[in-house]
């Protein structure tokens, strides 16, 4: 786990010159979303949890990962949904297990992203 963290820090340092605090913040936010993807992870929640302005968070996250935190969260949720559906879970159960609040929005988004 610590090796993964160092690898991620070094990758980000190569991509952009920045201060260590920004790098640590974006990695922590990314990991938080990967672990807690099913929870309500709005920008306000992430910003408060990681002691950073939500606007600054969007800027630095996009600089290092090429997408906004919300886009990354959707990507994680779609990936997990594919795993759950592949394991035989129903669409409705999958929708709520990956953190969507509406079956309609999940279904539409999943169709657009996956086909």
Tab-separated table of C-alpha atoms in Angstrom:
chain	number	residue	atom	x	y	z
A	1	UNK	CA	0.000	0.000	0.000
A	2	UNK	CA	2.778	2.459	0.906
A	3	UNK	CA	4.670	1.489	-2.255
A	4	UNK	CA	1.566	2.286	-4.310
A	5	UNK	CA	1.370	5.662	-2.623
A	6	UNK	CA	5.009	6.486	-3.444
A	7	UNK	CA	4.554	5.331	-7.017
A	8	UNK	CA	1.545	7.615	-7.358
A	9	UNK	CA	3.421	10.570	-5.846
A	10	UNK	CA	6.335	10.079	-8.221
A	11	UNK	CA	4.012	9.756	-11.222
A	12	UNK	CA	2.287	13.011	-10.367
A	13	UNK	CA	5.584	14.801	-9.763
A	14	UNK	CA	6.703	13.835	-13.252
A	15	UNK	CA	3.464	15.128	-14.754
A	16	UNK	CA	3.572	18.511	-13.109
A	17	UNK	CA	5.753	20.575	-10.849
A	18	UNK	CA	3.792	21.431	-7.759
A	19	UNK	CA	3.998	21.465	-4.041
A	20	UNK	CA	3.888	18.301	-1.993
A	21	UNK	CA	0.656	19.295	-0.219
A	22	UNK	CA	-1.299	19.469	-3.477
A	23	UNK	CA	-0.007	16.082	-4.541
A	24	UNK	CA	-0.886	14.527	-1.204
A	25	UNK	CA	-4.366	16.090	-1.354
A	26	UNK	CA	-5.276	14.822	-4.817
A	27	UNK	CA	-3.988	11.331	-4.046
A	28	UNK	CA	-5.955	11.280	-0.780
A	29	UNK	CA	-9.130	12.445	-2.548
A	30	UNK	CA	-8.698	9.830	-5.282
A	31	UNK	CA	-8.206	7.039	-2.742
A	32	UNK	CA	-11.139	8.274	-0.685
A	33	UNK	CA	-13.388	8.022	-3.740
A	34	UNK	CA	-12.055	4.566	-4.627
A	35	UNK	CA	-12.891	3.251	-1.155
A	36	UNK	CA	-16.131	5.135	-0.456
A	37	UNK	CA	-17.573	5.284	-3.986
A	38	UNK	CA	-21.048	4.184	-2.821
A	39	UNK	CA	-21.422	7.056	-0.370
A	40	UNK	CA	-22.621	10.574	-1.113
A	41	UNK	CA	-19.355	12.130	-2.241
A	42	UNK	CA	-20.328	15.545	-3.454
A	43	UNK	CA	-17.672	18.153	-3.967
A	44	UNK	CA	-18.565	19.846	-0.678
A	45	UNK	CA	-18.037	16.596	1.235
A	46	UNK	CA	-14.658	15.933	-0.390
A	47	UNK	CA	-13.491	19.507	0.111
A	48	UNK	CA	-14.385	19.534	3.799
A	49	UNK	CA	-12.959	16.061	4.380
A	50	UNK	CA	-9.615	17.052	2.839
A	51	UNK	CA	-9.489	20.676	4.052
A	52	UNK	CA	-9.400	22.360	0.667
A	53	UNK	CA	-11.635	24.741	-1.260
A	54	UNK	CA	-13.948	22.873	-3.616
A	55	UNK	CA	-12.911	25.089	-6.519
A	56	UNK	CA	-9.235	24.541	-5.810
A	57	UNK	CA	-9.915	20.803	-5.507
A	58	UNK	CA	-11.495	20.719	-8.967
A	59	UNK	CA	-8.531	22.625	-10.426
A	60	UNK	CA	-5.773	20.516	-8.908
A	61	UNK	CA	-7.560	17.192	-9.406
A	62	UNK	CA	-8.071	17.973	-13.077
A	63	UNK	CA	-4.448	19.092	-13.435
A	64	UNK	CA	-3.115	15.780	-12.118
A	65	UNK	CA	-5.729	13.281	-13.327
A	66	UNK	CA	-7.152	14.970	-16.421
A	67	UNK	CA	-10.743	14.904	-15.174
A	68	UNK	CA	-12.835	16.427	-12.427
A	69	UNK	CA	-13.474	14.550	-9.174
A	70	UNK	CA	-17.079	13.952	-10.279
A	71	UNK	CA	-15.991	12.483	-13.620
A	72	UNK	CA	-13.556	10.204	-11.788
A	73	UNK	CA	-16.238	9.115	-9.309
A	74	UNK	CA	-18.621	8.243	-12.137
A	75	UNK	CA	-15.860	6.229	-13.787
A	76	UNK	CA	-15.320	4.251	-10.564
A	77	UNK	CA	-19.046	3.669	-10.100
A	78	UNK	CA	-19.496	2.436	-13.680
A	79	UNK	CA	-16.543	0.071	-13.289
A	80	UNK	CA	-17.989	-1.342	-10.061
A	81	UNK	CA	-21.448	-1.599	-11.636
A	82	UNK	CA	-20.014	-3.706	-14.455
A	83	UNK	CA	-18.431	-6.011	-11.866
A	84	UNK	CA	-21.677	-6.328	-9.879
A	85	UNK	CA	-23.805	-6.920	-12.958
A	86	UNK	CA	-21.280	-9.475	-14.213
A	87	UNK	CA	-21.609	-11.297	-10.894
A	88	UNK	CA	-25.376	-11.549	-11.382
A	89	UNK	CA	-26.625	-8.694	-9.216
A	90	UNK	CA	-29.860	-7.088	-10.399
A	91	UNK	CA	-29.770	-3.689	-12.097
A	92	UNK	CA	-31.754	-2.083	-9.270
A	93	UNK	CA	-29.500	-3.480	-6.540
A	94	UNK	CA	-26.394	-2.545	-8.519
A	95	UNK	CA	-27.664	1.000	-8.971
A	96	UNK	CA	-27.946	1.597	-5.237
A	97	UNK	CA	-24.837	-0.419	-4.295
A	98	UNK	CA	-22.608	1.824	-6.405
A	99	UNK	CA	-24.048	5.050	-5.014
A	100	UNK	CA	-26.642	6.213	-7.536
A	101	UNK	CA	-29.884	7.523	-6.085
A	102	UNK	CA	-32.041	7.096	-9.182
A	103	UNK	CA	-32.453	3.981	-11.296
A	104	UNK	CA	-33.296	6.126	-14.327
A	105	UNK	CA	-30.151	8.241	-14.124
A	106	UNK	CA	-28.018	5.150	-13.499
A	107	UNK	CA	-29.519	3.323	-16.444
A	108	UNK	CA	-29.100	6.272	-18.800
A	109	UNK	CA	-25.527	6.973	-17.727
A	110	UNK	CA	-24.556	3.301	-17.832
A	111	UNK	CA	-25.955	2.989	-21.359
A	112	UNK	CA	-24.039	6.066	-22.528
A	113	UNK	CA	-20.751	4.973	-20.938
A	114	UNK	CA	-20.896	1.226	-21.588
A	115	UNK	CA	-23.419	0.708	-24.363
